[in-house]
Amino acid sequence: MNKEGITVCPYCGEPMIYTFAFSGSEYYCLICGYDCGLFGGKIVEATKELKYKKKLYEKIFTVVNKDLIPVGAYNPKCKKCKDMKETHLEHATEKELLKDKIAREFLKNISIGVKEDE
Ligand SMILES: [Zn+2]
Ligand SMILES: [Zn+2]
């Protein structure tokens, strides 16, 4: 039988979020703040509990994500991004940068932090 897999955080075991908000890290753990590339997460069997948690974390992250400026990405709604000469981060307004900063600080504050006892 082919079991469904889910990517969880190697530190706290919570489901990770797929995002472009962090440079070089496609996966982010909302719970401990750990981020890693595509192969840095741990794949485990997708239980009902893990799937529900993932949905919940994604819902929370979606709200915060609106204020995050993705690293190395273009904003489809932005005129300056159209010619793809520079990423949106390079010409973001002061207001956008402030919102991004606050959103990143918020993520840091709600996470329990990666345990570095290994
Ligand atoms: Zn974690
Ligand atoms: Zn732009």
PDB file of C-alpha atoms and ligand atoms in Angstrom:
ATOM      1  CA  MET A   1       0.000   0.000   0.000  1.00  0.00           C
ATOM      2  CA  ASN A   2       1.274   3.420  -0.897  1.00  0.00           C
ATOM      3  CA  LYS A   3       1.153   5.579   2.195  1.00  0.00           C
ATOM      4  CA  GLU A   4       0.815   9.327   1.921  1.00  0.00           C
ATOM      5  CA  GLY A   5       3.775  11.290   3.239  1.00  0.00           C
ATOM      6  CA  ILE A   6       3.944  14.640   4.960  1.00  0.00           C
ATOM      7  CA  THR A   7       6.983  16.857   5.560  1.00  0.00           C
ATOM      8  CA  VAL A   8       7.596  17.567   9.227  1.00  0.00           C
ATOM      9  CA  CYS A   9      10.219  19.551  11.109  1.00  0.00           C
ATOM     10  CA  PRO A  10      13.271  17.460  12.063  1.00  0.00           C
ATOM     11  CA  TYR A  11      13.449  19.303  15.412  1.00  0.00           C
ATOM     12  CA  CYS A  12       9.915  19.426  16.767  1.00  0.00           C
ATOM     13  CA  GLY A  13       8.044  17.010  14.475  1.00  0.00           C
ATOM     14  CA  GLU A  14       5.381  19.547  13.491  1.00  0.00           C
ATOM     15  CA  PRO A  15       4.234  19.828   9.846  1.00  0.00           C
ATOM     16  CA  MET A  16       6.246  22.362   7.861  1.00  0.00           C
ATOM     17  CA  ILE A  17       4.950  25.101   5.567  1.00  0.00           C
ATOM     18  CA  TYR A  18       6.014  25.444   1.948  1.00  0.00           C
ATOM     19  CA  THR A  19       6.940  29.069   1.261  1.00  0.00           C
ATOM     20  CA  PHE A  20       9.130  31.416  -0.755  1.00  0.00           C
ATOM     21  CA  ALA A  21       9.412  33.943   2.054  1.00  0.00           C
ATOM     22  CA  PHE A  22      12.859  32.781   3.190  1.00  0.00           C
ATOM     23  CA  SER A  23      16.011  32.833   1.118  1.00  0.00           C
ATOM     24  CA  GLY A  24      17.158  29.341   0.161  1.00  0.00           C
ATOM     25  CA  SER A  25      14.581  27.691   2.394  1.00  0.00           C
ATOM     26  CA  GLU A  26      11.402  26.317   0.913  1.00  0.00           C
ATOM     27  CA  TYR A  27      10.197  24.844   4.192  1.00  0.00           C
ATOM     28  CA  TYR A  28       9.399  26.709   7.366  1.00  0.00           C
ATOM     29  CA  CYS A  29       8.334  25.441  10.785  1.00  0.00           C
ATOM     30  CA  LEU A  30       5.840  27.790  12.412  1.00  0.00           C
ATOM     31  CA  ILE A  31       6.292  26.159  15.796  1.00  0.00           C
ATOM     32  CA  CYS A  32      10.051  26.334  16.347  1.00  0.00           C
ATOM     33  CA  GLY A  33      11.099  28.710  13.551  1.00  0.00           C
ATOM     34  CA  TYR A  34      13.365  26.221  11.808  1.00  0.00           C
ATOM     35  CA  ASP A  35      13.676  26.672   8.059  1.00  0.00           C
ATOM     36  CA  CYS A  36      15.315  24.437   5.501  1.00  0.00           C
ATOM     37  CA  GLY A  37      15.558  23.611   1.807  1.00  0.00           C
ATOM     38  CA  LEU A  38      13.448  21.098  -0.077  1.00  0.00           C
ATOM     39  CA  PHE A  39      15.297  18.089   1.319  1.00  0.00           C
ATOM     40  CA  GLY A  40      15.839  19.354   4.857  1.00  0.00           C
ATOM     41  CA  GLY A  41      12.486  18.252   6.210  1.00  0.00           C
ATOM     42  CA  LYS A  42      11.614  14.800   7.470  1.00  0.00           C
ATOM     43  CA  ILE A  43       8.956  12.850   5.599  1.00  0.00           C
ATOM     44  CA  VAL A  44       6.656  10.788   7.775  1.00  0.00           C
ATOM     45  CA  GLU A  45       3.324   9.062   7.295  1.00  0.00           C
ATOM     46  CA  ALA A  46       0.524  11.633   6.994  1.00  0.00           C
ATOM     47  CA  THR A  47      -1.779  10.926   9.915  1.00  0.00           C
ATOM     48  CA  LYS A  48      -5.120  12.712  10.282  1.00  0.00           C
ATOM     49  CA  GLU A  49      -3.709  14.741  13.158  1.00  0.00           C
ATOM     50  CA  LEU A  50      -0.677  15.875  11.145  1.00  0.00           C
ATOM     51  CA  LYS A  51      -2.837  16.783   8.145  1.00  0.00           C
ATOM     52  CA  TYR A  52      -5.149  18.865  10.320  1.00  0.00           C
ATOM     53  CA  LYS A  53      -2.208  20.595  11.978  1.00  0.00           C
ATOM     54  CA  LYS A  54      -0.708  21.375   8.584  1.00  0.00           C
ATOM     55  CA  LYS A  55      -3.977  22.993   7.449  1.00  0.00           C
ATOM     56  CA  LEU A  56      -4.168  25.052  10.618  1.00  0.00           C
ATOM     57  CA  TYR A  57      -0.548  26.229  10.374  1.00  0.00           C
ATOM     58  CA  GLU A  58      -1.040  27.099   6.708  1.00  0.00           C
ATOM     59  CA  LYS A  59      -4.107  29.187   7.559  1.00  0.00           C
ATOM     60  CA  ILE A  60      -2.149  31.107  10.199  1.00  0.00           C
ATOM     61  CA  PHE A  61       0.825  31.505   7.900  1.00  0.00           C
ATOM     62  CA  THR A  62      -1.332  32.777   5.010  1.00  0.00           C
ATOM     63  CA  VAL A  63      -2.336  35.778   7.116  1.00  0.00           C
ATOM     64  CA  VAL A  64       1.258  36.624   8.068  1.00  0.00           C
ATOM     65  CA  ASN A  65       2.521  35.800   4.578  1.00  0.00           C
ATOM     66  CA  LYS A  66       0.548  38.720   3.117  1.00  0.00           C
ATOM     67  CA  ASP A  67       3.019  41.075   4.789  1.00  0.00           C
ATOM     68  CA  LEU A  68       6.147  39.099   3.943  1.00  0.00           C
ATOM     69  CA  ILE A  69       8.131  40.081   0.858  1.00  0.00           C
ATOM     70  CA  PRO A  70       9.309  36.858  -0.799  1.00  0.00           C
ATOM     71  CA  VAL A  71      13.078  36.739  -1.276  1.00  0.00           C
ATOM     72  CA  GLY A  72      14.192  36.796  -4.914  1.00  0.00           C
ATOM     73  CA  ALA A  73      10.665  37.044  -6.281  1.00  0.00           C
ATOM     74  CA  TYR A  74       8.580  39.367  -8.422  1.00  0.00           C
ATOM     75  CA  ASN A  75       5.218  40.763  -7.431  1.00  0.00           C
ATOM     76  CA  PRO A  76       2.709  40.138 -10.253  1.00  0.00           C
ATOM     77  CA  LYS A  77       0.690  43.182  -9.149  1.00  0.00           C
ATOM     78  CA  CYS A  78       3.677  45.550  -9.261  1.00  0.00           C
ATOM     79  CA  LYS A  79       4.540  47.674 -12.311  1.00  0.00           C
ATOM     80  CA  LYS A  80       8.236  47.897 -11.427  1.00  0.00           C
ATOM     81  CA  CYS A  81       8.466  44.104 -11.290  1.00  0.00           C
ATOM     82  CA  LYS A  82       7.104  43.686 -14.828  1.00  0.00           C
ATOM     83  CA  ASP A  83      10.423  43.969 -16.690  1.00  0.00           C
ATOM     84  CA  MET A  84      12.015  41.532 -14.190  1.00  0.00           C
ATOM     85  CA  LYS A  85      15.146  43.662 -13.858  1.00  0.00           C
ATOM     86  CA  GLU A  86      14.993  43.679 -10.113  1.00  0.00           C
ATOM     87  CA  THR A  87      13.071  41.645  -7.547  1.00  0.00           C
ATOM     88  CA  HIS A  88      10.310  43.312  -5.602  1.00  0.00           C
ATOM     89  CA  LEU A  89      12.442  43.443  -2.451  1.00  0.00           C
ATOM     90  CA  GLU A  90      14.898  45.775  -4.242  1.00  0.00           C
ATOM     91  CA  HIS A  91      12.297  48.499  -4.791  1.00  0.00           C
ATOM     92  CA  ALA A  92       9.858  47.788  -1.958  1.00  0.00           C
ATOM     93  CA  THR A  93       8.420  50.870  -0.279  1.00  0.00           C
ATOM     94  CA  GLU A  94       9.283  51.863   3.290  1.00  0.00           C
ATOM     95  CA  LYS A  95       5.814  50.791   4.374  1.00  0.00           C
ATOM     96  CA  GLU A  96       6.200  47.368   2.761  1.00  0.00           C
ATOM     97  CA  LEU A  97       9.629  46.869   4.328  1.00  0.00           C
ATOM     98  CA  LEU A  98       8.277  47.801   7.742  1.00  0.00           C
ATOM     99  CA  LYS A  99       5.380  45.365   7.373  1.00  0.00           C
ATOM    100  CA  ASP A 100       7.811  42.650   6.276  1.00  0.00           C
ATOM    101  CA  LYS A 101      10.059  43.358   9.273  1.00  0.00           C
ATOM    102  CA  ILE A 102       7.161  43.253  11.716  1.00  0.00           C
ATOM    103  CA  ALA A 103       5.790  40.037  10.180  1.00  0.00           C
ATOM    104  CA  ARG A 104       9.208  38.353  10.470  1.00  0.00           C
ATOM    105  CA  GLU A 105       9.590  39.517  14.074  1.00  0.00           C
ATOM    106  CA  PHE A 106       6.112  38.188  14.817  1.00  0.00           C
ATOM    107  CA  LEU A 107       7.017  34.770  13.389  1.00  0.00           C
ATOM    108  CA  LYS A 108      10.125  34.718  15.547  1.00  0.00           C
ATOM    109  CA  ASN A 109       8.168  35.705  18.642  1.00  0.00           C
ATOM    110  CA  ILE A 110       5.472  33.061  18.270  1.00  0.00           C
ATOM    111  CA  SER A 111       7.968  30.246  17.691  1.00  0.00           C
ATOM    112  CA  ILE A 112       9.425  28.327  20.625  1.00  0.00           C
ATOM    113  CA  GLY A 113      12.858  28.399  19.011  1.00  0.00           C
ATOM    114  CA  VAL A 114      14.998  25.555  17.674  1.00  0.00           C
ATOM    115  CA  LYS A 115      16.495  23.478  20.448  1.00  0.00           C
ATOM    116  CA  GLU A 116      20.251  23.505  19.896  1.00  0.00           C
ATOM    117  CA  ASP A 117      21.192  20.825  22.378  1.00  0.00           C
ATOM    118  CA  GLU A 118      22.425  18.386  19.754  1.00  0.00           C
TER     119      GLU A 118
HETATM  120 ZN    ZN B   1       9.981  22.786  14.265  1.00  0.00          ZN
HETATM  121 ZN    ZN B   2       7.889  45.222  -7.520  1.00  0.00          ZN
END
